[in-house]
């Protein structure tokens, strides 16, 4: 195919996901390229590799919520894909090799000390992750075969018309194929947020809609002012640091343990609440003690094939299988890692457990006989809503109880005696990777998929499995002790009345008034409200659609907010549902619902499987062998 002109591929988004697709293109080229040259154009105003989220140019206070041994950009033997495995170092392995002189990497001076001291249980700064991702990108480019070229464009893609991709710098690329490696979609305010924006404008208030915290300018938040914050997850953790230590305050380690906060005087007073009223669980700081887990055990492809009927209800039909999987991971580790705390041989328990429905009287009786201590039994309802049906006389009483809750969480997540929690965590990760297959079957009821699977369950996953480093919760307690943070409670409600924002909750009867309200969360997926001009252009032209979930019984549909793609090959679907032959999209806000672009090693990561599949589809186009 030497007489053919090069095949031109435009990759819109050169962060970790774009680099992951590029790596898979290189890995599969020997088998599928067919002798034709491939010219890859990486389009991103941010540096290739880190991209926007992991760019070096952000606050040094911001950290990952993953430990370095749990972060990799490279495939391994666990990944079930058609392409070849190309192993490479995890973040921890890379840091060790750089430190020992085994790898040449351009590490910024201000993270050298961190790299040198990095150990498996640290939580690296985003700046150190940026250095790793920069090295990964250069390594991927270096390893590409000679007939694959890469051209970088430090610009935004502003439009796609036929084969022509226009850029913000005035240039254009004539592309034979385009792949959108999109992360979380920025979105314009929704209807309720627009009402709050208008209310704030009328009364001279400050309102910050949902957005990526590191990119929002909070300079207008005044020292000492009362601020309502809605959201208690990772976005809040970033906000908390930027408005406290980021304004000159200092955390001091106390001899007896814990932290003390010395204010600078520039901090506001943050009143934070959410539906649960508690922060995300701290990341677990230990390893499994028992035998290797067999996951997934009950929520695998065979089990999903066994889900009978149409219009399945996620809570009634799917959640019991998921809950049983989480309990299997939990009790497997409890029995094999802590045999002195159970009263039954694990083989006997496992056989009985396998035959019983989740939370049936017989299963509860089995667990009661086998696990004598109530504290050793998995209570998913209490885990999901720890403050449900609990009320307190004052905000101060609730604050004291929440402190006890956070302190207990920190102790539990640092004590290997509770390693069964890690078993449940690993089971939850295995479950998450199975969900796209469930979506592809199209048997979930529309309302159940959108509200229960995409809504409630995704929130539960983030709350349990994607929380902050433990030190962040120690800092939260120190800020509370210093009077800089107070806790609004569960089922937080904010109203706009009497010219101010008013917060109340189900946890206590007190209310708080403020002139500033911050939504501490990322916006939910929404093609309809997409802030990106390119996505809007394609949407308005009918060439990119918002996924709608059709109910298999009634035929009614509900929008999911995600970019509509064909899950099997990531091709874009237009407004009529037709797949585009030369356009693809991958990322968490597509129909495939993948998680992070990098992942834990040896977990058969969904993102790696999708990257490999889309790379092979593109290479089939290059060689003329597309189906």
CSV table of N, CA, C and O in Angstrom, one decimal, residues 298-323 430-446 448-450 452-458 547 549-550 552 567-568 591-594 606 609-610:
chain,number,residue,atom,x,y,z
A,298,UNK,N,-20.3,-13.6,41.2
A,298,UNK,CA,-21.7,-13.7,41.1
A,298,UNK,C,-22.3,-12.7,40.1
A,298,UNK,O,-23.4,-12.8,39.6
A,299,UNK,N,-21.5,-11.7,39.8
A,299,UNK,CA,-21.9,-10.6,38.8
A,299,UNK,C,-21.0,-10.7,37.6
A,299,UNK,O,-20.3,-9.8,37.3
A,300,UNK,N,-21.1,-11.9,36.9
A,300,UNK,CA,-20.3,-12.1,35.7
A,300,UNK,C,-21.2,-12.2,34.5
A,300,UNK,O,-22.4,-12.0,34.6
A,301,UNK,N,-20.6,-12.4,33.4
A,301,UNK,CA,-21.4,-12.5,32.1
A,301,UNK,C,-22.4,-13.6,32.2
A,301,UNK,O,-23.6,-13.4,31.7
A,302,UNK,N,-22.1,-14.7,32.8
A,302,UNK,CA,-23.1,-15.8,32.9
A,302,UNK,C,-24.3,-15.3,33.7
A,302,UNK,O,-25.5,-15.5,33.4
A,303,UNK,N,-24.1,-14.6,34.8
A,303,UNK,CA,-25.2,-14.1,35.7
A,303,UNK,C,-26.0,-13.1,34.9
A,303,UNK,O,-27.3,-13.1,35.0
A,304,UNK,N,-25.4,-12.2,34.2
A,304,UNK,CA,-26.2,-11.2,33.4
A,304,UNK,C,-27.0,-11.8,32.3
A,304,UNK,O,-28.1,-11.4,32.1
A,305,UNK,N,-26.5,-12.9,31.7
A,305,UNK,CA,-27.3,-13.6,30.7
A,305,UNK,C,-28.5,-14.2,31.4
A,305,UNK,O,-29.5,-14.4,30.7
A,306,UNK,N,-28.4,-14.5,32.6
A,306,UNK,CA,-29.5,-15.2,33.3
A,306,UNK,C,-30.6,-14.2,33.8
A,306,UNK,O,-31.6,-14.6,34.3
A,307,UNK,N,-30.3,-12.9,33.7
A,307,UNK,CA,-31.3,-11.9,34.0
A,307,UNK,C,-32.5,-12.0,33.0
A,307,UNK,O,-32.4,-11.6,31.9
A,308,UNK,N,-33.6,-12.5,33.5
A,308,UNK,CA,-34.7,-12.8,32.6
A,308,UNK,C,-35.6,-11.6,32.4
A,308,UNK,O,-35.7,-10.7,33.3
A,309,UNK,N,-36.3,-11.5,31.3
A,309,UNK,CA,-37.3,-10.5,31.1
A,309,UNK,C,-36.8,-9.2,30.6
A,309,UNK,O,-35.6,-9.0,30.4
A,310,UNK,N,-37.7,-8.3,30.3
A,310,UNK,CA,-37.4,-7.0,29.8
A,310,UNK,C,-37.8,-6.0,30.8
A,310,UNK,O,-38.5,-6.3,31.8
A,311,UNK,N,-37.3,-4.8,30.6
A,311,UNK,CA,-37.5,-3.7,31.6
A,311,UNK,C,-37.1,-4.1,33.0
A,311,UNK,O,-37.9,-3.9,33.9
A,312,UNK,N,-35.9,-4.6,33.1
A,312,UNK,CA,-35.4,-4.9,34.4
A,312,UNK,C,-35.3,-3.7,35.3
A,312,UNK,O,-35.0,-2.6,34.8
A,313,UNK,N,-35.6,-3.9,36.6
A,313,UNK,CA,-35.4,-2.8,37.5
A,313,UNK,C,-34.0,-3.0,38.2
A,313,UNK,O,-33.8,-4.1,38.8
A,314,UNK,N,-33.2,-2.0,38.1
A,314,UNK,CA,-31.8,-2.1,38.6
A,314,UNK,C,-31.8,-2.5,40.1
A,314,UNK,O,-31.1,-3.4,40.5
A,315,UNK,N,-32.6,-1.8,40.9
A,315,UNK,CA,-32.6,-2.1,42.4
A,315,UNK,C,-33.2,-3.5,42.7
A,315,UNK,O,-32.6,-4.2,43.5
A,316,UNK,N,-34.2,-3.9,42.0
A,316,UNK,CA,-34.9,-5.1,42.3
A,316,UNK,C,-34.2,-6.3,41.7
A,316,UNK,O,-34.1,-7.4,42.3
A,317,UNK,N,-33.7,-6.2,40.4
A,317,UNK,CA,-33.2,-7.3,39.7
A,317,UNK,C,-31.7,-7.4,39.6
A,317,UNK,O,-31.1,-8.5,39.6
A,318,UNK,N,-31.0,-6.2,39.6
A,318,UNK,CA,-29.5,-6.2,39.3
A,318,UNK,C,-28.8,-6.0,40.6
A,318,UNK,O,-27.8,-6.7,40.9
A,319,UNK,N,-29.3,-5.1,41.4
A,319,UNK,CA,-28.6,-4.8,42.7
A,319,UNK,C,-28.4,-6.0,43.6
A,319,UNK,O,-27.3,-6.2,44.2
A,320,UNK,N,-29.3,-6.9,43.7
A,320,UNK,CA,-29.1,-8.1,44.5
A,320,UNK,C,-27.8,-8.9,44.1
A,320,UNK,O,-27.1,-9.5,44.9
A,321,UNK,N,-27.6,-9.0,42.8
A,321,UNK,CA,-26.4,-9.7,42.3
A,321,UNK,C,-25.2,-8.9,42.6
A,321,UNK,O,-24.1,-9.5,43.0
A,322,UNK,N,-25.2,-7.6,42.5
A,322,UNK,CA,-24.1,-6.8,42.8
A,322,UNK,C,-23.8,-6.9,44.3
A,322,UNK,O,-22.6,-7.0,44.7
A,323,UNK,N,-24.8,-6.8,45.1
A,323,UNK,CA,-24.7,-6.8,46.6
A,323,UNK,C,-24.1,-8.2,47.0
A,323,UNK,O,-23.2,-8.2,47.9
A,430,UNK,N,-14.6,-4.9,40.3
A,430,UNK,CA,-15.0,-5.9,39.3
A,430,UNK,C,-16.4,-5.7,38.8
A,430,UNK,O,-16.6,-5.9,37.6
A,431,UNK,N,-17.3,-5.3,39.6
A,431,UNK,CA,-18.7,-5.0,39.2
A,431,UNK,C,-18.7,-3.9,38.2
A,431,UNK,O,-19.4,-4.0,37.2
A,432,UNK,N,-18.0,-2.8,38.5
A,432,UNK,CA,-18.1,-1.6,37.7
A,432,UNK,C,-17.7,-1.9,36.2
A,432,UNK,O,-18.2,-1.4,35.3
A,433,UNK,N,-16.7,-2.8,36.1
A,433,UNK,CA,-16.3,-3.2,34.8
A,433,UNK,C,-17.2,-4.0,34.0
A,433,UNK,O,-17.1,-4.1,32.7
A,434,UNK,N,-18.3,-4.5,34.6
A,434,UNK,CA,-19.3,-5.3,33.9
A,434,UNK,C,-20.5,-4.5,33.4
A,434,UNK,O,-21.2,-5.0,32.6
A,435,UNK,N,-20.6,-3.3,33.9
A,435,UNK,CA,-21.9,-2.6,33.6
A,435,UNK,C,-22.1,-2.2,32.2
A,435,UNK,O,-23.2,-2.3,31.7
A,436,UNK,N,-21.0,-1.9,31.4
A,436,UNK,CA,-21.3,-1.6,30.0
A,436,UNK,C,-21.9,-2.8,29.2
A,436,UNK,O,-22.7,-2.6,28.4
A,437,UNK,N,-21.5,-4.0,29.6
A,437,UNK,CA,-22.2,-5.2,29.0
A,437,UNK,C,-23.6,-5.2,29.3
A,437,UNK,O,-24.5,-5.6,28.5
A,438,UNK,N,-24.0,-4.8,30.5
A,438,UNK,CA,-25.4,-4.8,30.9
A,438,UNK,C,-26.2,-3.8,30.1
A,438,UNK,O,-27.3,-4.0,29.7
A,439,UNK,N,-25.5,-2.6,29.9
A,439,UNK,CA,-26.2,-1.6,29.1
A,439,UNK,C,-26.4,-2.0,27.7
A,439,UNK,O,-27.4,-1.8,27.1
A,440,UNK,N,-25.4,-2.7,27.2
A,440,UNK,CA,-25.4,-3.2,25.8
A,440,UNK,C,-26.6,-4.1,25.5
A,440,UNK,O,-27.1,-4.2,24.4
A,441,UNK,N,-26.9,-4.9,26.5
A,441,UNK,CA,-28.0,-5.8,26.4
A,441,UNK,C,-29.4,-5.1,26.2
A,441,UNK,O,-30.3,-5.7,25.7
A,442,UNK,N,-29.5,-3.9,26.8
A,442,UNK,CA,-30.6,-3.0,26.6
A,442,UNK,C,-31.9,-3.6,27.2
A,442,UNK,O,-33.0,-3.4,26.7
A,443,UNK,N,-31.8,-4.2,28.4
A,443,UNK,CA,-32.9,-4.8,29.0
A,443,UNK,C,-33.3,-4.0,30.3
A,443,UNK,O,-34.3,-4.4,30.9
A,444,UNK,N,-32.6,-3.1,30.7
A,444,UNK,CA,-32.9,-2.3,31.9
A,444,UNK,C,-34.0,-1.3,31.5
A,444,UNK,O,-34.0,-0.7,30.4
A,445,UNK,N,-35.0,-1.1,32.4
A,445,UNK,CA,-35.9,-0.1,32.2
A,445,UNK,C,-35.3,1.3,32.2
A,445,UNK,O,-34.3,1.5,32.8
A,446,UNK,N,-35.8,2.2,31.4
A,446,UNK,CA,-35.2,3.5,31.1
A,446,UNK,C,-35.0,4.3,32.4
A,446,UNK,O,-33.9,4.7,32.7
A,448,UNK,N,-35.0,3.2,35.4
A,448,UNK,CA,-34.1,2.5,36.4
A,448,UNK,C,-32.6,2.7,36.0
A,448,UNK,O,-31.7,2.9,36.8
A,449,UNK,N,-32.3,2.7,34.7
A,449,UNK,CA,-30.9,2.8,34.2
A,449,UNK,C,-30.4,4.2,34.5
A,449,UNK,O,-29.3,4.4,35.0
A,450,UNK,N,-31.2,5.2,34.2
A,450,UNK,CA,-30.8,6.6,34.4
A,450,UNK,C,-30.7,7.0,35.8
A,450,UNK,O,-29.7,7.6,36.3
A,452,UNK,N,-31.2,4.9,38.7
A,452,UNK,CA,-30.6,4.0,39.7
A,452,UNK,C,-29.1,3.6,39.3
A,452,UNK,O,-28.2,3.7,40.1
A,453,UNK,N,-28.9,3.1,38.1
A,453,UNK,CA,-27.6,2.7,37.7
A,453,UNK,C,-26.6,3.9,37.5
A,453,UNK,O,-25.6,4.0,38.1
A,454,UNK,N,-27.0,4.8,36.6
A,454,UNK,CA,-26.2,6.0,36.4
A,454,UNK,C,-26.1,7.0,37.5
A,454,UNK,O,-25.2,7.7,37.7
A,455,UNK,N,-27.2,7.0,38.3
A,455,UNK,CA,-27.3,8.0,39.4
A,455,UNK,C,-26.9,7.4,40.7
A,455,UNK,O,-25.7,7.5,41.1
A,456,UNK,N,-27.8,6.6,41.4
A,456,UNK,CA,-27.5,6.2,42.7
A,456,UNK,C,-26.3,5.3,42.8
A,456,UNK,O,-25.4,5.5,43.6
A,457,UNK,N,-26.2,4.3,41.9
A,457,UNK,CA,-25.1,3.3,42.0
A,457,UNK,C,-23.8,3.9,41.7
A,457,UNK,O,-22.8,3.7,42.4
A,458,UNK,N,-23.7,4.8,40.7
A,458,UNK,CA,-22.4,5.5,40.4
A,458,UNK,C,-22.0,6.3,41.6
A,458,UNK,O,-20.8,6.4,42.0
A,547,UNK,N,-27.3,10.2,24.1
A,547,UNK,CA,-27.9,8.9,24.3
A,547,UNK,C,-29.2,9.0,25.0
A,547,UNK,O,-29.4,9.7,26.0
A,549,UNK,N,-32.1,6.4,26.6
A,549,UNK,CA,-32.3,5.0,27.0
A,549,UNK,C,-33.8,4.6,26.8
A,549,UNK,O,-34.7,5.2,27.4
A,550,UNK,N,-34.0,3.6,25.9
A,550,UNK,CA,-35.3,3.2,25.6
A,550,UNK,C,-35.8,2.1,26.6
A,550,UNK,O,-35.1,1.2,26.9
A,552,UNK,N,-37.5,-1.1,27.3
A,552,UNK,CA,-37.8,-2.2,26.4
A,552,UNK,C,-39.3,-2.7,26.4
A,552,UNK,O,-39.7,-3.4,25.5
A,567,UNK,N,-21.6,0.8,21.7
A,567,UNK,CA,-20.7,0.3,22.7
A,567,UNK,C,-19.7,-0.7,22.2
A,567,UNK,O,-18.6,-0.8,22.6
A,568,UNK,N,-20.1,-1.5,21.2
A,568,UNK,CA,-19.2,-2.6,20.7
A,568,UNK,C,-17.9,-2.0,20.0
A,568,UNK,O,-16.9,-2.7,20.1
A,591,UNK,N,-21.6,6.3,25.8
A,591,UNK,CA,-22.5,5.2,26.1
A,591,UNK,C,-21.8,4.0,26.8
A,591,UNK,O,-22.4,3.2,27.5
A,592,UNK,N,-20.4,3.9,26.5
A,592,UNK,CA,-19.7,2.8,27.1
A,592,UNK,C,-19.4,3.0,28.6
A,592,UNK,O,-19.1,2.0,29.3
A,593,UNK,N,-19.5,4.2,29.1
A,593,UNK,CA,-19.5,4.4,30.6
A,593,UNK,C,-18.2,3.9,31.2
A,593,UNK,O,-18.2,3.3,32.3
A,594,UNK,N,-17.1,4.1,30.6
A,594,UNK,CA,-15.8,3.6,31.2
A,594,UNK,C,-15.4,4.6,32.3
A,594,UNK,O,-15.8,5.7,32.4
A,606,UNK,N,-11.5,-1.8,32.0
A,606,UNK,CA,-12.4,-1.6,30.9
A,606,UNK,C,-11.8,-0.5,29.9
A,606,UNK,O,-11.9,-0.7,28.7
A,609,UNK,N,-9.5,-2.1,27.5
A,609,UNK,CA,-10.2,-2.9,26.5
A,609,UNK,C,-10.8,-2.1,25.4
A,609,UNK,O,-10.8,-2.4,24.2
A,610,UNK,N,-11.4,-1.0,25.8
A,610,UNK,CA,-12.0,-0.1,24.9
A,610,UNK,C,-11.0,0.6,24.0
A,610,UNK,O,-11.2,0.7,22.8
